[in-house]
Amino acid sequence: MADQDPQFAKRRLSRRLRAIREAAGKTQKDVVDALVWSISKVIRMEAGDVGISVTDLRALLQLYEVTDQEQVNELTGMVLASRKQPWWGRYSRTMTSGFSSYLGYETSASIMRNFESNLIPGLLQTRDYALALIDNSDGLQDQWVNLRMERQKRAHGNDKTQLFFILDETAMRRVVGSEALMRPQLERLLELNALPHVHIMVVPFARGTYPSFRSSYMIFEFSDANDDIVAYLENPDGNFILSEKAPMADRRKPSDYLQDFWIVEGEYAEEISPEFVRKVTAAYG
């Protein structure tokens, strides 16, 4: 299993406890009456809005008559994971809540699928490419680049998480910084594709248009079958996180993007190759 981000572990724990309560035939009011808790505490715990202590967990499991030691140990592990500091904590002051949620999914996913239409994905960028791409008007360029490099180190070094990337040829041909900078960037794609858990494909111009080719998106899947598929979308209107069980109005579900990814993967894209990289770099002169 991939590492669990504390916020993700807390949400996963809250869903499990709600399901266990319902399976035990208990209502939230039953919990309030039995444990002399406030209703707001129970609601917020089951929504993942507040943390859960080991003491609270033991009280709940006793009320729900959960005695299986393996299940108790698993839930206790979730509590401990949810109370840790996230690895990216030192960068948190500059983050939006949406991006911290994104990092939680990235840290906890067992499978990540990323389609990029215009740029090399952040997890595949060289430091020079990232420096050329990230704006420094707020003086935080180095911090953002360091965060991106640390994300890469964790993702590339964790073979428990499968990483699938599809790039439009535009992303490879768009010169960021300089042509001299692009050469090592494209070579870096070949190096990463050689890792057993990293899979990089490209859609050549000649393949024409294909499903969802206008916008970049990321799809997260998790090892626990009870966890939602989640999609992260980047477009000119802003960034959005979509959940399969709680989709946003007038927006497609994560499973729709997953279906599109599979179609592009099977019918339009080809594995990145030294020949393709040489074709792109030949245009540099």
C-alpha positions as MATLAB code, in Angstrom:
seq = 'MADQDPQFAKRRLSRRLRAIREAAGKTQKDVVDALVWSISKVIRMEAGDVGISVTDLRALLQLYEVTDQEQVNELTGMVLASRKQPWWGRYSRTMTSGFSSYLGYETSASIMRNFESNLIPGLLQTRDYALALIDNSDGLQDQWVNLRMERQKRAHGNDKTQLFFILDETAMRRVVGSEALMRPQLERLLELNALPHVHIMVVPFARGTYPSFRSSYMIFEFSDANDDIVAYLENPDGNFILSEKAPMADRRKPSDYLQDFWIVEGEYAEEISPEFVRKVTAAYG';
ca = [
       0.000    0.000    0.000;
       1.154    3.517   -0.767;
       1.878    5.865    2.135;
      -1.202    7.490    3.623;
      -1.452   11.248    3.893;
      -2.850   12.189    7.341;
      -5.872   14.022    5.934;
      -6.622   11.140    3.582;
      -6.242    8.644    6.450;
      -8.690   10.702    8.534;
     -11.290   10.718    5.747;
     -10.836    6.989    5.178;
     -11.195    6.295    8.916;
     -14.369    8.385    9.180;
     -15.991    6.460    6.333;
     -15.054    3.120    7.914;
     -16.439    4.087   11.312;
     -19.691    5.310    9.799;
     -20.067    2.012    7.920;
     -19.284   -0.002   11.067;
     -21.882    1.989   13.050;
     -24.536    1.366   10.416;
     -23.656   -2.339   10.251;
     -24.056   -2.508   14.037;
     -27.567   -1.050   13.736;
     -26.667    2.082   15.671;
     -27.713    5.664   14.954;
     -25.669    8.773   15.667;
     -28.091    9.507   18.539;
     -27.319    6.063   19.986;
     -23.627    7.046   20.068;
     -24.456   10.374   21.726;
     -26.583    8.708   24.408;
     -24.153    5.850   25.111;
     -20.902    7.843   25.215;
     -22.315   11.168   26.461;
     -20.838   13.008   23.475;
     -22.320   15.990   21.680;
     -24.087   15.317   18.390;
     -21.758   17.800   16.672;
     -18.739   15.701   17.731;
     -20.212   12.542   16.222;
     -21.232   14.286   12.997;
     -17.841   15.949   12.565;
     -15.957   12.716   13.322;
     -17.942   10.812   10.709;
     -17.458   13.629    8.197;
     -13.679   13.589    8.694;
     -13.709   17.188    9.904;
     -12.011   16.435   13.231;
      -9.419   13.967   14.391;
     -10.167   10.828   16.375;
      -8.135    9.758   19.383;
      -7.265    6.165   20.214;
      -9.422    6.512   23.343;
     -12.414    7.631   21.255;
     -11.831    4.779   18.824;
     -11.800    2.180   21.594;
     -15.047    3.558   23.005;
     -16.713    3.380   19.597;
     -15.506   -0.144   18.855;
     -16.717   -1.350   22.257;
     -20.135    0.201   21.569;
     -20.243   -1.385   18.112;
     -19.084   -4.733   19.574;
     -16.075   -4.959   17.251;
     -13.774   -7.630   18.691;
     -11.796   -8.855   15.684;
      -8.207   -7.967   16.615;
      -7.054   -7.591   13.024;
      -9.764   -5.027   12.356;
      -9.022   -3.237   15.626;
      -5.325   -3.043   14.733;
      -6.108   -1.737   11.251;
      -8.375    1.009   12.587;
      -5.856    1.923   15.292;
      -3.210    2.246   12.573;
      -5.515    4.625   10.686;
      -5.906    6.760   13.821;
      -2.140    6.961   14.306;
      -1.591    7.779   10.607;
      -4.237   10.512   10.723;
      -2.470   12.279   13.605;
       0.946   12.534   11.959;
       2.340   15.620   10.293;
       2.195   15.377    6.483;
       5.566   15.130    4.771;
       4.848   18.422    2.996;
       4.006   20.254    6.226;
       6.912   22.703    5.956;
       5.489   23.976    2.659;
       1.904   24.310    3.898;
       1.908   28.071    4.515;
       2.061   28.789    0.801;
      -0.548   26.187   -0.239;
      -4.227   26.463   -0.916;
      -6.494   23.905    0.738;
      -7.225   22.487   -2.721;
      -3.569   21.801   -3.437;
      -2.990   20.230   -0.034;
      -5.928   17.908   -0.795;
      -4.298   17.123   -4.142;
      -1.043   16.195   -2.393;
      -3.007   13.968   -0.038;
      -4.417   12.022   -2.976;
      -1.039   11.909   -4.719;
       0.625   10.553   -1.584;
      -2.050    7.939   -0.877;
      -2.999    6.639   -4.336;
      -2.096    3.154   -5.506;
      -2.586    4.159   -9.166;
      -2.188    7.617  -10.711;
      -3.078    8.407  -14.304;
      -2.119   11.787  -15.752;
      -2.982   13.256  -19.143;
      -1.197   16.472  -20.138;
      -2.025   18.409  -23.278;
       0.458   21.298  -23.238;
       3.275   20.814  -20.724;
       5.460   18.083  -19.259;
       3.746   16.826  -16.050;
       5.151   18.080  -12.764;
       6.231   14.593  -11.664;
       8.341   14.243  -14.828;
       9.971   17.680  -14.990;
      13.658   18.375  -14.613;
      14.592   21.059  -12.110;
      15.591   23.448  -14.926;
      12.263   22.925  -16.691;
      10.373   23.589  -13.449;
      12.425   26.715  -12.748;
      11.687   28.056  -16.218;
       7.983   27.300  -15.821;
       7.195   28.485  -12.277;
       6.648   32.212  -11.833;
       8.867   33.961   -9.283;
       6.833   37.154   -8.802;
       6.006   36.141   -5.215;
       9.593   35.133   -4.401;
       8.561   31.521   -3.735;
       9.932   29.920   -6.887;
      12.656   27.919   -5.112;
      10.207   26.645   -2.513;
       7.737   25.458   -5.157;
      10.484   23.813   -7.185;
      11.891   22.082   -4.108;
       8.409   20.792   -3.298;
       8.039   19.489   -6.850;
      11.395   17.723   -6.703;
      10.495   16.130   -3.364;
       7.178   14.950   -4.815;
       9.108   13.346   -7.651;
      11.539   11.628   -5.315;
       8.681   10.088   -3.356;
       6.722    9.052   -6.459;
       9.646    7.624   -8.423;
      11.044    5.799   -5.399;
       7.734    4.181   -4.442;
       7.154    1.171   -6.675;
       3.911    0.396   -4.803;
       2.230    3.184   -6.767;
       1.749    2.706  -10.501;
       2.190    5.914  -12.515;
       0.656    6.229  -15.978;
       1.252    9.313  -18.128;
      -0.103   10.238  -21.553;
       1.333   13.359  -23.193;
       0.063   15.073  -26.279;
       2.920   15.683  -28.721;
       2.357   19.398  -28.074;
       3.711   18.968  -24.535;
       6.973   17.569  -25.889;
       7.403   20.134  -28.661;
       6.561   23.244  -26.649;
       9.888   24.885  -25.791;
       9.993   25.932  -22.133;
      13.046   28.005  -21.273;
      15.200   27.113  -24.258;
      15.903   24.349  -26.750;
      19.057   23.502  -24.787;
      16.913   23.006  -21.695;
      14.423   20.802  -23.549;
      16.944   18.188  -24.650;
      17.724   16.873  -21.127;
      14.043   17.175  -20.274;
      13.049   14.804  -23.065;
      15.907   12.455  -22.199;
      14.599   12.465  -18.640;
      11.280   11.091  -19.903;
      13.093    8.085  -21.367;
      14.973    7.497  -18.113;
      11.801    7.565  -16.031;
       9.912    5.347  -18.461;
      12.505    2.646  -17.792;
      11.316    2.397  -14.163;
       9.038   -0.630  -13.708;
       6.181    1.363  -12.145;
       6.313    4.361  -14.504;
       4.611    4.206  -17.909;
       4.856    7.149  -20.331;
       2.994    7.358  -23.632;
       2.590   10.089  -26.234;
      -0.158   10.874  -28.735;
       1.402   11.960  -32.075;
      -0.134   14.850  -33.990;
      -1.021   12.467  -36.810;
      -3.574   10.700  -34.581;
      -5.837   13.766  -34.730;
      -8.320   14.603  -31.982;
      -9.351   12.189  -29.238;
     -11.474   12.141  -26.035;
     -10.788   14.959  -23.526;
      -7.738   16.216  -25.458;
      -8.317   19.881  -24.601;
      -7.693   19.791  -20.836;
      -5.199   18.162  -18.505;
      -6.454   15.814  -15.810;
      -5.242   13.427  -13.129;
      -7.099   10.347  -11.888;
      -6.367    8.755   -8.511;
      -7.297    5.195   -7.566;
      -6.743    3.622   -4.160;
      -6.031    0.159   -2.809;
      -9.140    0.104   -0.608;
     -12.182   -0.736   -2.726;
     -14.301    1.478   -0.453;
     -12.368    4.596   -1.487;
     -13.700    6.818   -4.238;
     -11.997    7.345   -7.572;
     -10.923   10.999   -7.591;
     -10.150   13.267  -10.540;
      -8.176   16.513  -10.487;
      -8.811   18.838  -13.421;
      -6.751   21.778  -14.650;
      -8.325   24.228  -17.078;
      -8.564   27.989  -17.726;
     -11.533   28.252  -15.338;
      -9.513   26.910  -12.417;
      -8.628   23.629  -10.760;
     -11.252   21.176   -9.535;
     -11.258   17.984   -7.473;
     -14.081   15.610   -8.389;
     -15.274   12.623   -6.367;
     -17.104    9.704   -7.962;
     -19.760    9.542   -5.247;
     -20.150   13.319   -4.928;
     -19.704   14.807   -8.420;
     -20.003   18.532   -9.024;
     -23.094   19.741  -10.859;
     -22.717   19.933  -14.641;
     -19.357   18.165  -14.533;
     -18.389   14.687  -15.623;
     -17.510   11.973  -13.116;
     -13.963   10.688  -12.488;
     -14.994    7.388  -14.088;
     -15.765    9.283  -17.314;
     -12.201   10.598  -17.405;
     -10.869    7.146  -16.563;
     -12.792    5.715  -19.515;
     -11.357    8.425  -21.795;
      -7.839    7.706  -20.529;
      -8.230    4.011  -21.358;
      -9.527    4.829  -24.836;
      -6.612    7.155  -25.568;
      -4.153    4.655  -24.098;
      -5.474    1.810  -26.237;
      -6.348    3.530  -29.508;
      -4.298    6.717  -29.919;
      -1.148    6.755  -27.786;
       2.169    4.969  -28.235;
       4.946    4.323  -25.761;
       7.560    7.054  -25.720;
      10.718    5.911  -27.499;
      14.234    7.157  -28.315;
      13.108    7.425  -31.956;
      10.231    9.733  -31.047;
      12.480   11.896  -28.850;
      15.046   12.156  -31.677;
      12.302   13.263  -34.048;
      11.257   16.034  -31.692;
      14.781   17.237  -30.885;
      15.740   17.207  -34.602;
      13.491   20.240  -35.003;
      15.771   22.189  -32.655;
      18.527   22.263  -35.244;
];
